[in-house]
Amino acid sequence: MAEAGIIDGRAVAARVREQLKTDVAEFTARTGIQPGLATVLVGDDPASEVYVASKRKSSVAAGMADLHQHLPEDATQAQVEELLRQLAANHAVSGILLQLPVPAHLDAASLIELIPFEKDVDGLTTMSVGLLAQGKPGLRPCTPSGVIELLDAYDVPIEGARVVVIGRSELVGRPVAQLLVNRNATVTIAHSRTKDLAAVCREADIIVAAVGVKGLVTGEFVKPGATVIDVGIHRGADGLSGDADFASVSEVAALVTPVPGGVGPMTIAMLLANTLRAAELQYSLAD
């Protein structure tokens, strides 16, 4: 069998960003409102600083306002809460993103709940999760949205497809499963208690690996001609790798995402898309 085709996340993300630049300019010209993204970083975690800097740079490149806020490592719960309330009330702020993880002395869950659903560009609040579960319009988590965007970009049929999502995290597994159900896929959520995981996966037309176990999915898990979306990312002496063993999976699958260069680039692209959607939502609510 021929080696699997590569799903190029960098190329798809670049197309999404280029379209967003046009859409943001059109929205600003039509409404007089420039979408603004408020990234909130508490502390000086090096990895978080890199992630936030990339998000800020990308938002500016898309024509959005960079409304970044940085609090010190020892900021109190009350101080972070007050900042989030101010951003929630600020009409210049279209989207609020609290960079995770926050310092251990802070209660991240309660902080996230202070973000209004119409500004929740991470799609993590209880309201956003509920809107997704009910199939109602709202802001969806960025990485799961990126998975759907990749499948659509490569014309992978979702409606009627059998899908196995490996992993049930609130950040990826559960929301991507719900997005796929909303697109009329038949979805199985597999996890650490799933019996004979390989056999379950071999029934799937699409496998989404989002469990955080390096190289878990091998060619033995994959039905010939299936699509494998690898959300995992692991750093090792040999570089980055994912939850799927790329070499063996490529021998069986029709399409597979590489790590790096697959799902990863989509996350910031979908964050920008969410920021524009948030601005549009707030504009419509103000009418």
GROMACS .gro file of C-alpha atoms in nm:
model
  287
    1MET     CA    1   0.000   0.000   0.000
    2ALA     CA    2   0.123   0.351  -0.081
    3GLU     CA    3   0.251   0.566   0.205
    4ALA     CA    4  -0.006   0.796   0.364
    5GLY     CA    5  -0.058   1.148   0.244
    6ILE     CA    6   0.057   1.422   0.481
    7ILE     CA    7  -0.195   1.670   0.620
    8ASP     CA    8   0.000   1.996   0.612
    9GLY     CA    9  -0.118   2.197   0.910
   10ARG     CA   10   0.120   2.483   0.838
   11ALA     CA   11  -0.027   2.536   0.492
   12VAL     CA   12  -0.387   2.518   0.614
   13ALA     CA   13  -0.312   2.756   0.903
   14ALA     CA   14  -0.150   3.001   0.662
   15ARG     CA   15  -0.464   3.000   0.444
   16VAL     CA   16  -0.684   3.056   0.749
   17ARG     CA   17  -0.469   3.349   0.860
   18GLU     CA   18  -0.468   3.511   0.517
   19GLN     CA   19  -0.846   3.489   0.499
   20LEU     CA   20  -0.872   3.630   0.850
   21LYS     CA   21  -0.669   3.937   0.755
   22THR     CA   22  -0.925   4.011   0.485
   23ASP     CA   23  -1.220   3.936   0.714
   24VAL     CA   24  -1.084   4.149   0.999
   25ALA     CA   25  -1.026   4.444   0.765
   26GLU     CA   26  -1.379   4.409   0.628
   27PHE     CA   27  -1.530   4.390   0.979
   28THR     CA   28  -1.335   4.695   1.096
   29ALA     CA   29  -1.434   4.894   0.786
   30ARG     CA   30  -1.801   4.797   0.826
   31THR     CA   31  -1.836   4.851   1.201
   32GLY     CA   32  -1.556   5.088   1.298
   33ILE     CA   33  -1.445   4.828   1.554
   34GLN     CA   34  -1.099   4.672   1.557
   35PRO     CA   35  -1.111   4.327   1.717
   36GLY     CA   36  -0.884   4.315   2.021
   37LEU     CA   37  -0.728   4.014   2.195
   38ALA     CA   38  -0.638   4.041   2.564
   39THR     CA   39  -0.389   3.771   2.656
   40VAL     CA   40  -0.341   3.746   3.032
   41LEU     CA   41  -0.012   3.605   3.159
   42VAL     CA   42   0.044   3.558   3.531
   43GLY     CA   43   0.408   3.498   3.623
   44ASP     CA   44   0.714   3.437   3.409
   45ASP     CA   45   0.692   3.074   3.298
   46PRO     CA   46   0.928   3.056   2.996
   47ALA     CA   47   0.706   2.827   2.787
   48SER     CA   48   0.398   3.041   2.855
   49GLU     CA   49   0.591   3.355   2.762
   50VAL     CA   50   0.681   3.200   2.426
   51TYR     CA   51   0.322   3.092   2.360
   52VAL     CA   52   0.179   3.431   2.452
   53ALA     CA   53   0.435   3.617   2.241
   54SER     CA   54   0.338   3.406   1.940
   55LYS     CA   55  -0.031   3.472   1.997
   56ARG     CA   56   0.029   3.846   2.031
   57LYS     CA   57   0.242   3.863   1.716
   58SER     CA   58  -0.016   3.664   1.519
   59SER     CA   59  -0.307   3.881   1.634
   60VAL     CA   60  -0.128   4.199   1.525
   61ALA     CA   61  -0.044   4.042   1.188
   62ALA     CA   62  -0.415   3.969   1.141
   63GLY     CA   63  -0.504   4.334   1.201
   64MET     CA   64  -0.621   4.295   1.560
   65ALA     CA   65  -0.534   4.505   1.863
   66ASP     CA   66  -0.284   4.353   2.107
   67LEU     CA   67  -0.427   4.417   2.455
   68HIS     CA   68  -0.186   4.199   2.651
   69GLN     CA   69  -0.185   4.206   3.032
   70HIS     CA   70   0.097   4.071   3.251
   71LEU     CA   71   0.073   4.018   3.625
   72PRO     CA   72   0.358   3.912   3.854
   73GLU     CA   73   0.405   3.556   3.980
   74ASP     CA   74   0.279   3.653   4.327
   75ALA     CA   75  -0.043   3.816   4.205
   76THR     CA   76  -0.331   3.723   4.434
   77GLN     CA   77  -0.655   3.555   4.330
   78ALA     CA   78  -0.835   3.884   4.397
   79GLN     CA   79  -0.596   4.079   4.174
   80VAL     CA   80  -0.638   3.842   3.881
   81GLU     CA   81  -1.015   3.839   3.930
   82GLU     CA   82  -1.023   4.219   3.924
   83LEU     CA   83  -0.822   4.231   3.602
   84LEU     CA   84  -1.053   3.980   3.433
   85ARG     CA   85  -1.358   4.179   3.542
   86GLN     CA   86  -1.206   4.495   3.394
   87LEU     CA   87  -1.135   4.320   3.065
   88ALA     CA   88  -1.486   4.175   3.060
   89ALA     CA   89  -1.630   4.526   3.089
   90ASN     CA   90  -1.392   4.684   2.836
   91HIS     CA   91  -1.563   4.723   2.497
   92ALA     CA   92  -1.224   4.737   2.321
   93VAL     CA   93  -1.160   4.378   2.428
   94SER     CA   94  -1.316   4.126   2.192
   95GLY     CA   95  -1.149   3.816   2.334
   96ILE     CA   96  -0.991   3.722   2.666
   97LEU     CA   97  -0.737   3.441   2.695
   98LEU     CA   98  -0.602   3.343   3.036
   99GLN     CA   99  -0.275   3.163   2.963
  100LEU     CA  100  -0.259   2.828   3.139
  101PRO     CA  101  -0.116   2.700   3.360
  102VAL     CA  102  -0.141   2.979   3.615
  103PRO     CA  103   0.075   2.974   3.931
  104ALA     CA  104  -0.021   2.697   4.171
  105HIS     CA  105  -0.167   2.928   4.437
  106LEU     CA  106  -0.439   3.046   4.196
  107ASP     CA  107  -0.771   2.873   4.125
  108ALA     CA  108  -0.771   2.858   3.745
  109ALA     CA  109  -1.122   2.713   3.713
  110SER     CA  110  -1.289   2.999   3.900
  111LEU     CA  111  -1.084   3.255   3.708
  112ILE     CA  112  -1.193   3.110   3.374
  113GLU     CA  113  -1.557   3.137   3.479
  114LEU     CA  114  -1.517   3.516   3.507
  115ILE     CA  115  -1.469   3.539   3.129
  116PRO     CA  116  -1.800   3.620   2.954
  117PHE     CA  117  -1.900   3.351   2.704
  118GLU     CA  118  -1.896   3.605   2.422
  119LYS     CA  119  -1.527   3.680   2.498
  120ASP     CA  120  -1.422   3.323   2.581
  121VAL     CA  121  -1.187   3.265   2.288
  122ASP     CA  122  -1.053   2.945   2.446
  123GLY     CA  123  -1.405   2.800   2.468
  124LEU     CA  124  -1.345   2.674   2.822
  125THR     CA  125  -1.619   2.832   3.036
  126THR     CA  126  -1.918   2.629   3.151
  127MET     CA  127  -2.140   2.841   2.927
  128SER     CA  128  -1.924   2.772   2.620
  129VAL     CA  129  -1.915   2.400   2.695
  130GLY     CA  130  -2.292   2.397   2.734
  131LEU     CA  131  -2.348   2.581   2.405
  132LEU     CA  132  -2.125   2.328   2.230
  133ALA     CA  133  -2.308   2.034   2.389
  134GLN     CA  134  -2.641   2.175   2.273
  135GLY     CA  135  -2.510   2.252   1.926
  136LYS     CA  136  -2.585   2.622   1.969
  137PRO     CA  137  -2.365   2.901   1.829
  138GLY     CA  138  -2.068   2.993   2.045
  139LEU     CA  139  -1.691   2.999   2.068
  140ARG     CA  140  -1.528   2.657   2.041
  141PRO     CA  141  -1.194   2.539   2.186
  142CYS     CA  142  -0.913   2.622   1.947
  143THR     CA  143  -0.731   2.290   1.904
  144PRO     CA  144  -1.051   2.086   1.848
  145SER     CA  145  -1.167   2.349   1.598
  146GLY     CA  146  -0.833   2.313   1.424
  147VAL     CA  147  -0.886   1.937   1.394
  148ILE     CA  148  -1.218   1.994   1.216
  149GLU     CA  149  -1.062   2.258   0.991
  150LEU     CA  150  -0.790   2.012   0.884
  151LEU     CA  151  -1.041   1.737   0.806
  152ASP     CA  152  -1.246   1.979   0.596
  153ALA     CA  153  -0.937   2.116   0.419
  154TYR     CA  154  -0.849   1.766   0.301
  155ASP     CA  155  -1.210   1.670   0.217
  156VAL     CA  156  -1.221   1.393   0.475
  157PRO     CA  157  -1.589   1.293   0.508
  158ILE     CA  158  -1.717   1.351   0.862
  159GLU     CA  159  -2.090   1.288   0.824
  160GLY     CA  160  -2.157   0.919   0.873
  161ALA     CA  161  -1.793   0.843   0.953
  162ARG     CA  162  -1.693   0.619   1.242
  163VAL     CA  163  -1.452   0.814   1.462
  164VAL     CA  164  -1.247   0.709   1.763
  165VAL     CA  165  -1.120   0.991   1.985
  166ILE     CA  166  -0.849   0.866   2.219
  167GLY     CA  167  -0.853   1.087   2.526
  168ARG     CA  168  -1.130   1.256   2.721
  169SER     CA  169  -0.969   1.579   2.840
  170GLU     CA  170  -1.177   1.894   2.873
  171LEU     CA  171  -0.930   2.077   2.649
  172VAL     CA  172  -0.933   1.842   2.349
  173GLY     CA  173  -1.091   1.498   2.377
  174ARG     CA  174  -1.441   1.585   2.491
  175PRO     CA  175  -1.489   1.898   2.278
  176VAL     CA  176  -1.351   1.743   1.958
  177ALA     CA  177  -1.585   1.447   2.010
  178GLN     CA  178  -1.879   1.686   2.048
  179LEU     CA  179  -1.781   1.884   1.738
  180LEU     CA  180  -1.768   1.559   1.540
  181VAL     CA  181  -2.106   1.446   1.675
  182ASN     CA  182  -2.250   1.784   1.575
  183ARG     CA  183  -2.124   1.706   1.223
  184ASN     CA  184  -2.311   1.373   1.226
  185ALA     CA  185  -2.018   1.141   1.286
  186THR     CA  186  -2.054   0.828   1.499
  187VAL     CA  187  -1.803   0.885   1.777
  188THR     CA  188  -1.642   0.657   2.034
  189ILE     CA  189  -1.439   0.818   2.311
  190ALA     CA  190  -1.161   0.581   2.418
  191HIS     CA  191  -0.951   0.624   2.732
  192SER     CA  192  -0.728   0.443   2.980
  193ARG     CA  193  -1.006   0.198   3.075
  194THR     CA  194  -1.094   0.104   2.718
  195LYS     CA  195  -1.051  -0.268   2.655
  196ASP     CA  196  -0.854  -0.375   2.347
  197LEU     CA  197  -0.792  -0.021   2.224
  198ALA     CA  198  -0.629  -0.140   1.903
  199ALA     CA  199  -0.941  -0.336   1.803
  200VAL     CA  200  -1.164  -0.037   1.880
  201CYS     CA  201  -0.946   0.191   1.668
  202ARG     CA  202  -0.939  -0.050   1.373
  203GLU     CA  203  -1.313   0.010   1.330
  204ALA     CA  204  -1.256   0.382   1.275
  205ASP     CA  205  -1.252   0.585   0.956
  206ILE     CA  206  -1.091   0.866   1.156
  207ILE     CA  207  -0.870   0.839   1.465
  208VAL     CA  208  -0.801   1.147   1.677
  209ALA     CA  209  -0.514   1.071   1.915
  210ALA     CA  210  -0.521   1.315   2.207
  211VAL     CA  211  -0.419   1.111   2.509
  212GLY     CA  212  -0.065   1.231   2.580
  213VAL     CA  213   0.112   0.895   2.543
  214LYS     CA  214   0.406   0.903   2.305
  215GLY     CA  215   0.375   0.662   2.012
  216LEU     CA  216   0.064   0.489   2.148
  217VAL     CA  217  -0.109   0.458   1.811
  218THR     CA  218   0.079   0.225   1.579
  219GLY     CA  219  -0.004   0.083   1.239
  220GLU     CA  220  -0.181  -0.206   1.413
  221PHE     CA  221  -0.445   0.040   1.536
  222VAL     CA  222  -0.530   0.172   1.190
  223LYS     CA  223  -0.778   0.043   0.935
  224PRO     CA  224  -0.632   0.066   0.583
  225GLY     CA  225  -0.733   0.397   0.430
  226ALA     CA  226  -0.825   0.567   0.757
  227THR     CA  227  -0.726   0.921   0.858
  228VAL     CA  228  -0.514   0.975   1.170
  229ILE     CA  229  -0.509   1.313   1.345
  230ASP     CA  230  -0.230   1.331   1.601
  231VAL     CA  231  -0.287   1.598   1.866
  232GLY     CA  232  -0.009   1.482   2.099
  233ILE     CA  233   0.327   1.653   2.125
  234HIS     CA  234   0.628   1.518   2.312
  235ARG     CA  235   0.978   1.663   2.335
  236GLY     CA  236   1.268   1.419   2.337
  237ALA     CA  237   1.633   1.388   2.250
  238ASP     CA  238   1.531   1.307   1.892
  239GLY     CA  239   1.303   1.612   1.863
  240LEU     CA  240   0.924   1.637   1.866
  241SER     CA  241   0.691   1.343   1.827
  242GLY     CA  242   0.324   1.269   1.880
  243ASP     CA  243   0.079   1.017   2.021
  244ALA     CA  244   0.105   0.821   1.696
  245ASP     CA  245   0.404   0.630   1.567
  246PHE     CA  246   0.430   0.820   1.242
  247ALA     CA  247   0.635   0.562   1.050
  248SER     CA  248   0.411   0.261   1.110
  249VAL     CA  249   0.085   0.457   1.086
  250SER     CA  250   0.193   0.604   0.752
  251GLU     CA  251   0.216   0.255   0.605
  252VAL     CA  252  -0.155   0.194   0.663
  253ALA     CA  253  -0.343   0.525   0.681
  254ALA     CA  254  -0.459   0.729   0.384
  255LEU     CA  255  -0.387   1.060   0.558
  256VAL     CA  256  -0.193   1.148   0.872
  257THR     CA  257  -0.087   1.466   1.050
  258PRO     CA  258   0.285   1.500   1.127
  259VAL     CA  259   0.431   1.624   1.455
  260PRO     CA  260   0.540   1.898   1.429
  261GLY     CA  261   0.354   2.069   1.147
  262GLY     CA  262   0.011   1.910   1.181
  263VAL     CA  263  -0.244   2.015   1.442
  264GLY     CA  264  -0.009   2.252   1.626
  265PRO     CA  265  -0.011   2.541   1.377
  266MET     CA  266  -0.391   2.534   1.370
  267THR     CA  267  -0.436   2.629   1.735
  268ILE     CA  268  -0.330   2.994   1.703
  269ALA     CA  269  -0.505   3.024   1.366
  270MET     CA  270  -0.832   2.916   1.527
  271LEU     CA  271  -0.769   3.147   1.824
  272LEU     CA  272  -0.760   3.437   1.579
  273ALA     CA  273  -1.075   3.311   1.410
  274ASN     CA  274  -1.244   3.295   1.751
  275THR     CA  275  -1.139   3.652   1.830
  276LEU     CA  276  -1.305   3.777   1.514
  277ARG     CA  277  -1.616   3.566   1.587
  278ALA     CA  278  -1.621   3.713   1.938
  279ALA     CA  279  -1.612   4.066   1.798
  280GLU     CA  280  -1.894   3.981   1.557
  281LEU     CA  281  -2.098   3.826   1.839
  282GLN     CA  282  -2.056   4.129   2.064
  283TYR     CA  283  -2.146   4.362   1.777
  284SER     CA  284  -2.466   4.166   1.710
  285LEU     CA  285  -2.557   4.161   2.081
  286ALA     CA  286  -2.512   4.540   2.098
  287ASP     CA  287  -2.766   4.598   1.818
   0.00000   0.00000   0.00000
